[in-house]
Amino acid sequence: MALPDLATESDLEAYLQAPVDAAAATVALQIASAAIRSFTKQVLTFVAQETVLLAGGERTLRLPQRPPVVDGDNPLTVVEVADGGGQDCSAVEDRDYTRLGAELTRSCPWYAPGRYMGWPYSRTQGVWAPRVKVTYSHGYTEIPPDITGVCLDLAAATLTNPSRLRSETVGGVSQVYTVETFGTGSLTASHRDILRSYRRTALSVAPS
């Protein structure tokens, strides 16, 4: 399923203070949105009830997409997956683990681990099972303005200098482009600084 862009054509026209070709705007916004998602490793737009299989084995389990959205319409379901034909066990917030943002920290299990549970019943107390299945909603229903700003700035650079020229002369008028506009679809250092707080780093989540 295609993800929505992080800004709209009307936003881009307002940003440029000029009308833009619809097809060109679509491509520019797609390129900009993809660059932002690639850098942050985040979907950013709201996704309801996605199921992911995560590697456990530690006390803290980190959800890969942020921010998690947990409310009456968007429950958080956590299941420790059994190995070897054992029994899966559902984990309940504030009973089996505590949640702080996108981090789920395991407490000691309320049940008595047994040899039929699929993983070693002698495993360390307060540690997640080797595999954990999580169903949760995440992302922003309204994209933060700083992300939208980066998307518009990058899309505008793509529209105004699609050939990646350093300078051009039209009708005796010369125009020199800044370094930031050379690479269509390329984030600048300033863009990366703005997006860094949204970025998922290698230490944010363990691979499944």
PDB file of C-alpha atoms in Angstrom:
ATOM      1  CA  MET A   1       0.000   0.000   0.000  1.00  0.00           C
ATOM      2  CA  ALA A   2       1.395   3.385  -1.022  1.00  0.00           C
ATOM      3  CA  LEU A   3       2.056   5.757   1.853  1.00  0.00           C
ATOM      4  CA  PRO A   4       0.635   9.288   1.697  1.00  0.00           C
ATOM      5  CA  ASP A   5       3.037  12.135   1.071  1.00  0.00           C
ATOM      6  CA  LEU A   6       4.177  14.227   4.029  1.00  0.00           C
ATOM      7  CA  ALA A   7       2.842  17.429   2.451  1.00  0.00           C
ATOM      8  CA  THR A   8       0.211  18.328  -0.133  1.00  0.00           C
ATOM      9  CA  GLU A   9       0.215  20.060  -3.511  1.00  0.00           C
ATOM     10  CA  SER A  10      -1.638  23.031  -2.018  1.00  0.00           C
ATOM     11  CA  ASP A  11       1.012  23.244   0.722  1.00  0.00           C
ATOM     12  CA  LEU A  12       3.693  23.318  -1.974  1.00  0.00           C
ATOM     13  CA  GLU A  13       1.948  26.070  -3.923  1.00  0.00           C
ATOM     14  CA  ALA A  14       1.630  28.130  -0.753  1.00  0.00           C
ATOM     15  CA  TYR A  15       5.293  27.506   0.044  1.00  0.00           C
ATOM     16  CA  LEU A  16       6.427  28.576  -3.448  1.00  0.00           C
ATOM     17  CA  GLN A  17       3.757  31.300  -3.655  1.00  0.00           C
ATOM     18  CA  ALA A  18       3.079  30.182  -7.214  1.00  0.00           C
ATOM     19  CA  PRO A  19       0.991  27.551  -9.019  1.00  0.00           C
ATOM     20  CA  VAL A  20       2.773  24.288  -9.812  1.00  0.00           C
ATOM     21  CA  ASP A  21       2.207  21.579 -12.380  1.00  0.00           C
ATOM     22  CA  ALA A  22       0.209  18.834 -10.678  1.00  0.00           C
ATOM     23  CA  ALA A  23       2.226  15.938 -12.101  1.00  0.00           C
ATOM     24  CA  ALA A  24       5.545  17.583 -11.272  1.00  0.00           C
ATOM     25  CA  ALA A  25       4.356  18.404  -7.759  1.00  0.00           C
ATOM     26  CA  THR A  26       3.280  14.805  -7.187  1.00  0.00           C
ATOM     27  CA  VAL A  27       6.689  13.465  -8.185  1.00  0.00           C
ATOM     28  CA  ALA A  28       8.566  16.078  -6.152  1.00  0.00           C
ATOM     29  CA  LEU A  29       6.523  15.378  -3.014  1.00  0.00           C
ATOM     30  CA  GLN A  30       6.931  11.630  -3.442  1.00  0.00           C
ATOM     31  CA  ILE A  31      10.704  12.007  -3.756  1.00  0.00           C
ATOM     32  CA  ALA A  32      10.864  14.293  -0.721  1.00  0.00           C
ATOM     33  CA  SER A  33       8.655  12.041   1.408  1.00  0.00           C
ATOM     34  CA  ALA A  34      10.687   8.962   0.498  1.00  0.00           C
ATOM     35  CA  ALA A  35      13.956  10.715   1.389  1.00  0.00           C
ATOM     36  CA  ILE A  36      12.591  11.719   4.805  1.00  0.00           C
ATOM     37  CA  ARG A  37      11.304   8.227   5.546  1.00  0.00           C
ATOM     38  CA  SER A  38      14.582   6.679   4.425  1.00  0.00           C
ATOM     39  CA  PHE A  39      16.586   8.923   6.745  1.00  0.00           C
ATOM     40  CA  THR A  40      14.326   8.622   9.788  1.00  0.00           C
ATOM     41  CA  LYS A  41      13.456   4.939   9.206  1.00  0.00           C
ATOM     42  CA  GLN A  42       9.941   5.916  10.248  1.00  0.00           C
ATOM     43  CA  VAL A  43       6.590   5.766   8.426  1.00  0.00           C
ATOM     44  CA  LEU A  44       5.501   8.955  10.260  1.00  0.00           C
ATOM     45  CA  THR A  45       1.913   8.944   8.937  1.00  0.00           C
ATOM     46  CA  PHE A  46      -0.684   7.144  11.054  1.00  0.00           C
ATOM     47  CA  VAL A  47      -0.956   3.363  10.663  1.00  0.00           C
ATOM     48  CA  ALA A  48      -3.662   1.478  12.550  1.00  0.00           C
ATOM     49  CA  GLN A  49      -3.089  -1.888  14.198  1.00  0.00           C
ATOM     50  CA  GLU A  50       0.056  -3.117  12.489  1.00  0.00           C
ATOM     51  CA  THR A  51       1.394  -6.495  13.629  1.00  0.00           C
ATOM     52  CA  VAL A  52       5.164  -6.974  13.893  1.00  0.00           C
ATOM     53  CA  LEU A  53       7.339  -9.811  15.164  1.00  0.00           C
ATOM     54  CA  LEU A  54      10.221  -8.516  17.282  1.00  0.00           C
ATOM     55  CA  ALA A  55      13.304 -10.090  18.784  1.00  0.00           C
ATOM     56  CA  GLY A  56      13.062 -10.288  22.561  1.00  0.00           C
ATOM     57  CA  GLY A  57      15.535 -11.842  24.963  1.00  0.00           C
ATOM     58  CA  GLU A  58      16.130  -8.629  26.911  1.00  0.00           C
ATOM     59  CA  ARG A  59      14.328  -6.711  29.623  1.00  0.00           C
ATOM     60  CA  THR A  60      13.284  -3.841  27.331  1.00  0.00           C
ATOM     61  CA  LEU A  61      11.419  -4.248  24.041  1.00  0.00           C
ATOM     62  CA  ARG A  62      11.516  -1.254  21.712  1.00  0.00           C
ATOM     63  CA  LEU A  63       8.702  -0.692  19.237  1.00  0.00           C
ATOM     64  CA  PRO A  64      10.186   0.141  15.822  1.00  0.00           C
ATOM     65  CA  GLN A  65       7.709   2.837  14.747  1.00  0.00           C
ATOM     66  CA  ARG A  66       7.016   5.958  16.785  1.00  0.00           C
ATOM     67  CA  PRO A  67       5.037   7.436  18.327  1.00  0.00           C
ATOM     68  CA  PRO A  68       2.876   4.505  19.458  1.00  0.00           C
ATOM     69  CA  VAL A  69      -0.813   5.407  19.689  1.00  0.00           C
ATOM     70  CA  VAL A  70      -2.574   3.564  22.499  1.00  0.00           C
ATOM     71  CA  ASP A  71      -6.160   4.363  23.443  1.00  0.00           C
ATOM     72  CA  GLY A  72      -9.637   2.833  23.411  1.00  0.00           C
ATOM     73  CA  ASP A  73      -9.693   2.679  19.613  1.00  0.00           C
ATOM     74  CA  ASN A  74      -6.073   1.590  19.292  1.00  0.00           C
ATOM     75  CA  PRO A  75      -5.234  -1.205  21.733  1.00  0.00           C
ATOM     76  CA  LEU A  76      -1.716  -2.469  22.284  1.00  0.00           C
ATOM     77  CA  THR A  77      -1.534  -6.270  22.099  1.00  0.00           C
ATOM     78  CA  VAL A  78       1.654  -8.039  23.173  1.00  0.00           C
ATOM     79  CA  VAL A  79       2.124 -11.807  22.901  1.00  0.00           C
ATOM     80  CA  GLU A  80       5.230 -13.763  23.838  1.00  0.00           C
ATOM     81  CA  VAL A  81       5.593 -16.386  21.110  1.00  0.00           C
ATOM     82  CA  ALA A  82       6.347 -19.935  22.231  1.00  0.00           C
ATOM     83  CA  ASP A  83       8.922 -22.117  20.550  1.00  0.00           C
ATOM     84  CA  GLY A  84       8.689 -25.848  20.010  1.00  0.00           C
ATOM     85  CA  GLY A  85       4.911 -26.127  20.013  1.00  0.00           C
ATOM     86  CA  GLY A  86       4.438 -24.512  23.417  1.00  0.00           C
ATOM     87  CA  GLN A  87       1.764 -22.065  24.478  1.00  0.00           C
ATOM     88  CA  ASP A  88       1.862 -18.396  23.552  1.00  0.00           C
ATOM     89  CA  CYS A  89       1.401 -16.022  26.493  1.00  0.00           C
ATOM     90  CA  SER A  90      -0.278 -12.618  26.331  1.00  0.00           C
ATOM     91  CA  ALA A  91       1.461  -9.855  28.272  1.00  0.00           C
ATOM     92  CA  VAL A  92      -0.646  -7.164  29.936  1.00  0.00           C
ATOM     93  CA  GLU A  93       0.507  -3.603  30.534  1.00  0.00           C
ATOM     94  CA  ASP A  94       1.075  -2.644  34.172  1.00  0.00           C
ATOM     95  CA  ARG A  95       0.948  -6.314  35.113  1.00  0.00           C
ATOM     96  CA  ASP A  96       3.647  -7.967  33.020  1.00  0.00           C
ATOM     97  CA  TYR A  97       5.412  -4.871  31.717  1.00  0.00           C
ATOM     98  CA  THR A  98       5.460  -1.092  31.938  1.00  0.00           C
ATOM     99  CA  ARG A  99       5.345   1.187  28.925  1.00  0.00           C
ATOM    100  CA  LEU A 100       7.244   4.437  28.558  1.00  0.00           C
ATOM    101  CA  GLY A 101       6.834   5.890  25.077  1.00  0.00           C
ATOM    102  CA  ALA A 102       7.909   3.185  22.632  1.00  0.00           C
ATOM    103  CA  GLU A 103       9.722   1.082  25.254  1.00  0.00           C
ATOM    104  CA  LEU A 104       8.082  -1.917  26.928  1.00  0.00           C
ATOM    105  CA  THR A 105       9.995  -2.987  30.039  1.00  0.00           C
ATOM    106  CA  ARG A 106       9.335  -6.498  31.315  1.00  0.00           C
ATOM    107  CA  SER A 107       8.639  -7.214  34.959  1.00  0.00           C
ATOM    108  CA  CYS A 108       8.651 -10.646  36.521  1.00  0.00           C
ATOM    109  CA  PRO A 109       5.843 -12.804  35.074  1.00  0.00           C
ATOM    110  CA  TRP A 110       2.741 -13.273  37.181  1.00  0.00           C
ATOM    111  CA  TYR A 111       2.454 -16.875  36.000  1.00  0.00           C
ATOM    112  CA  ALA A 112       4.815 -19.701  36.912  1.00  0.00           C
ATOM    113  CA  PRO A 113       6.943 -20.602  33.867  1.00  0.00           C
ATOM    114  CA  GLY A 114       6.681 -24.295  33.028  1.00  0.00           C
ATOM    115  CA  ARG A 115       8.247 -26.766  30.657  1.00  0.00           C
ATOM    116  CA  TYR A 116       5.178 -26.695  28.357  1.00  0.00           C
ATOM    117  CA  MET A 117       5.500 -23.002  27.576  1.00  0.00           C
ATOM    118  CA  GLY A 118       7.834 -23.523  24.624  1.00  0.00           C
ATOM    119  CA  TRP A 119      10.900 -21.622  25.780  1.00  0.00           C
ATOM    120  CA  PRO A 120      13.172 -22.755  28.640  1.00  0.00           C
ATOM    121  CA  TYR A 121      11.138 -22.529  31.805  1.00  0.00           C
ATOM    122  CA  SER A 122      14.334 -21.686  33.674  1.00  0.00           C
ATOM    123  CA  ARG A 123      14.839 -18.491  31.672  1.00  0.00           C
ATOM    124  CA  THR A 124      15.779 -15.333  33.568  1.00  0.00           C
ATOM    125  CA  GLN A 125      12.827 -13.697  35.265  1.00  0.00           C
ATOM    126  CA  GLY A 126      11.829 -10.285  33.932  1.00  0.00           C
ATOM    127  CA  VAL A 127      13.144 -10.921  30.399  1.00  0.00           C
ATOM    128  CA  TRP A 128      11.044 -11.042  27.237  1.00  0.00           C
ATOM    129  CA  ALA A 129      10.706 -14.331  25.385  1.00  0.00           C
ATOM    130  CA  PRO A 130      12.989 -14.716  22.335  1.00  0.00           C
ATOM    131  CA  ARG A 131      10.159 -13.649  20.001  1.00  0.00           C
ATOM    132  CA  VAL A 132       7.370 -11.208  20.765  1.00  0.00           C
ATOM    133  CA  LYS A 133       4.406 -10.407  18.508  1.00  0.00           C
ATOM    134  CA  VAL A 134       3.086  -6.885  18.921  1.00  0.00           C
ATOM    135  CA  THR A 135      -0.010  -5.321  17.361  1.00  0.00           C
ATOM    136  CA  TYR A 136      -0.166  -1.548  17.723  1.00  0.00           C
ATOM    137  CA  SER A 137      -1.027   1.724  16.024  1.00  0.00           C
ATOM    138  CA  HIS A 138       1.635   4.355  15.385  1.00  0.00           C
ATOM    139  CA  GLY A 139       2.442   7.598  13.652  1.00  0.00           C
ATOM    140  CA  TYR A 140       0.941  11.077  13.397  1.00  0.00           C
ATOM    141  CA  THR A 141      -2.594  11.892  12.308  1.00  0.00           C
ATOM    142  CA  GLU A 142      -1.216  15.378  11.619  1.00  0.00           C
ATOM    143  CA  ILE A 143       2.374  15.561  10.427  1.00  0.00           C
ATOM    144  CA  PRO A 144       4.509  17.856  12.638  1.00  0.00           C
ATOM    145  CA  PRO A 145       5.231  21.233  11.005  1.00  0.00           C
ATOM    146  CA  ASP A 146       9.002  20.739  10.998  1.00  0.00           C
ATOM    147  CA  ILE A 147       8.670  17.512   8.995  1.00  0.00           C
ATOM    148  CA  THR A 148       6.253  19.209   6.588  1.00  0.00           C
ATOM    149  CA  GLY A 149       8.716  22.087   6.242  1.00  0.00           C
ATOM    150  CA  VAL A 150      11.565  19.773   5.276  1.00  0.00           C
ATOM    151  CA  CYS A 151       9.318  17.979   2.786  1.00  0.00           C
ATOM    152  CA  LEU A 152       8.263  21.249   1.147  1.00  0.00           C
ATOM    153  CA  ASP A 153      11.807  22.627   1.062  1.00  0.00           C
ATOM    154  CA  LEU A 154      13.124  19.455  -0.559  1.00  0.00           C
ATOM    155  CA  ALA A 155      10.229  19.265  -3.028  1.00  0.00           C
ATOM    156  CA  ALA A 156      10.714  22.924  -3.969  1.00  0.00           C
ATOM    157  CA  ALA A 157      14.415  22.286  -4.647  1.00  0.00           C
ATOM    158  CA  THR A 158      13.472  19.357  -6.874  1.00  0.00           C
ATOM    159  CA  LEU A 159      10.998  21.498  -8.831  1.00  0.00           C
ATOM    160  CA  THR A 160      13.242  24.539  -9.249  1.00  0.00           C
ATOM    161  CA  ASN A 161      16.385  22.667 -10.247  1.00  0.00           C
ATOM    162  CA  PRO A 162      15.445  19.225 -11.608  1.00  0.00           C
ATOM    163  CA  SER A 163      18.589  19.023 -13.771  1.00  0.00           C
ATOM    164  CA  ARG A 164      20.895  19.648 -10.786  1.00  0.00           C
ATOM    165  CA  LEU A 165      22.563  22.638 -12.412  1.00  0.00           C
ATOM    166  CA  ARG A 166      25.061  24.835 -10.615  1.00  0.00           C
ATOM    167  CA  SER A 167      23.962  27.821 -12.694  1.00  0.00           C
ATOM    168  CA  GLU A 168      21.948  28.662 -15.776  1.00  0.00           C
ATOM    169  CA  THR A 169      21.371  31.639 -18.047  1.00  0.00           C
ATOM    170  CA  VAL A 170      17.983  32.395 -19.578  1.00  0.00           C
ATOM    171  CA  GLY A 171      17.513  35.480 -21.770  1.00  0.00           C
ATOM    172  CA  GLY A 172      20.629  37.164 -20.478  1.00  0.00           C
ATOM    173  CA  VAL A 173      19.678  36.543 -16.834  1.00  0.00           C
ATOM    174  CA  SER A 174      22.030  34.280 -14.902  1.00  0.00           C
ATOM    175  CA  GLN A 175      21.011  32.318 -11.828  1.00  0.00           C
ATOM    176  CA  VAL A 176      23.387  30.500  -9.494  1.00  0.00           C
ATOM    177  CA  TYR A 177      21.909  27.713  -7.384  1.00  0.00           C
ATOM    178  CA  THR A 178      23.004  27.022  -3.853  1.00  0.00           C
ATOM    179  CA  VAL A 179      24.826  23.802  -3.089  1.00  0.00           C
ATOM    180  CA  GLU A 180      21.712  22.465  -1.345  1.00  0.00           C
ATOM    181  CA  THR A 181      19.768  22.359  -4.612  1.00  0.00           C
ATOM    182  CA  PHE A 182      22.302  20.324  -6.584  1.00  0.00           C
ATOM    183  CA  GLY A 183      20.980  16.909  -5.644  1.00  0.00           C
ATOM    184  CA  THR A 184      17.324  16.330  -6.455  1.00  0.00           C
ATOM    185  CA  GLY A 185      15.779  14.423  -3.579  1.00  0.00           C
ATOM    186  CA  SER A 186      18.853  14.834  -1.361  1.00  0.00           C
ATOM    187  CA  LEU A 187      18.526  15.984   2.232  1.00  0.00           C
ATOM    188  CA  THR A 188      20.831  18.800   3.277  1.00  0.00           C
ATOM    189  CA  ALA A 189      22.726  18.939   6.561  1.00  0.00           C
ATOM    190  CA  SER A 190      20.089  21.351   7.887  1.00  0.00           C
ATOM    191  CA  HIS A 191      17.304  18.959   6.918  1.00  0.00           C
ATOM    192  CA  ARG A 192      19.051  16.092   8.702  1.00  0.00           C
ATOM    193  CA  ASP A 193      19.504  18.186  11.835  1.00  0.00           C
ATOM    194  CA  ILE A 194      15.758  18.930  11.912  1.00  0.00           C
ATOM    195  CA  LEU A 195      14.820  15.273  11.352  1.00  0.00           C
ATOM    196  CA  ARG A 196      17.361  13.746  13.721  1.00  0.00           C
ATOM    197  CA  SER A 197      15.004  13.672  16.704  1.00  0.00           C
ATOM    198  CA  TYR A 198      12.538  11.561  14.682  1.00  0.00           C
ATOM    199  CA  ARG A 199      15.173   9.122  13.479  1.00  0.00           C
ATOM    200  CA  ARG A 200      15.282   5.497  14.604  1.00  0.00           C
ATOM    201  CA  THR A 201      18.882   4.586  15.320  1.00  0.00           C
ATOM    202  CA  ALA A 202      20.492   1.153  15.316  1.00  0.00           C
ATOM    203  CA  LEU A 203      20.138   1.047  19.113  1.00  0.00           C
ATOM    204  CA  SER A 204      16.425   1.867  19.034  1.00  0.00           C
ATOM    205  CA  VAL A 205      15.201  -1.613  18.139  1.00  0.00           C
ATOM    206  CA  ALA A 206      16.568  -5.094  17.899  1.00  0.00           C
ATOM    207  CA  PRO A 207      15.994  -6.889  14.550  1.00  0.00           C
ATOM    208  CA  SER A 208      13.567  -9.785  14.456  1.00  0.00           C
TER     209      SER A 208
END
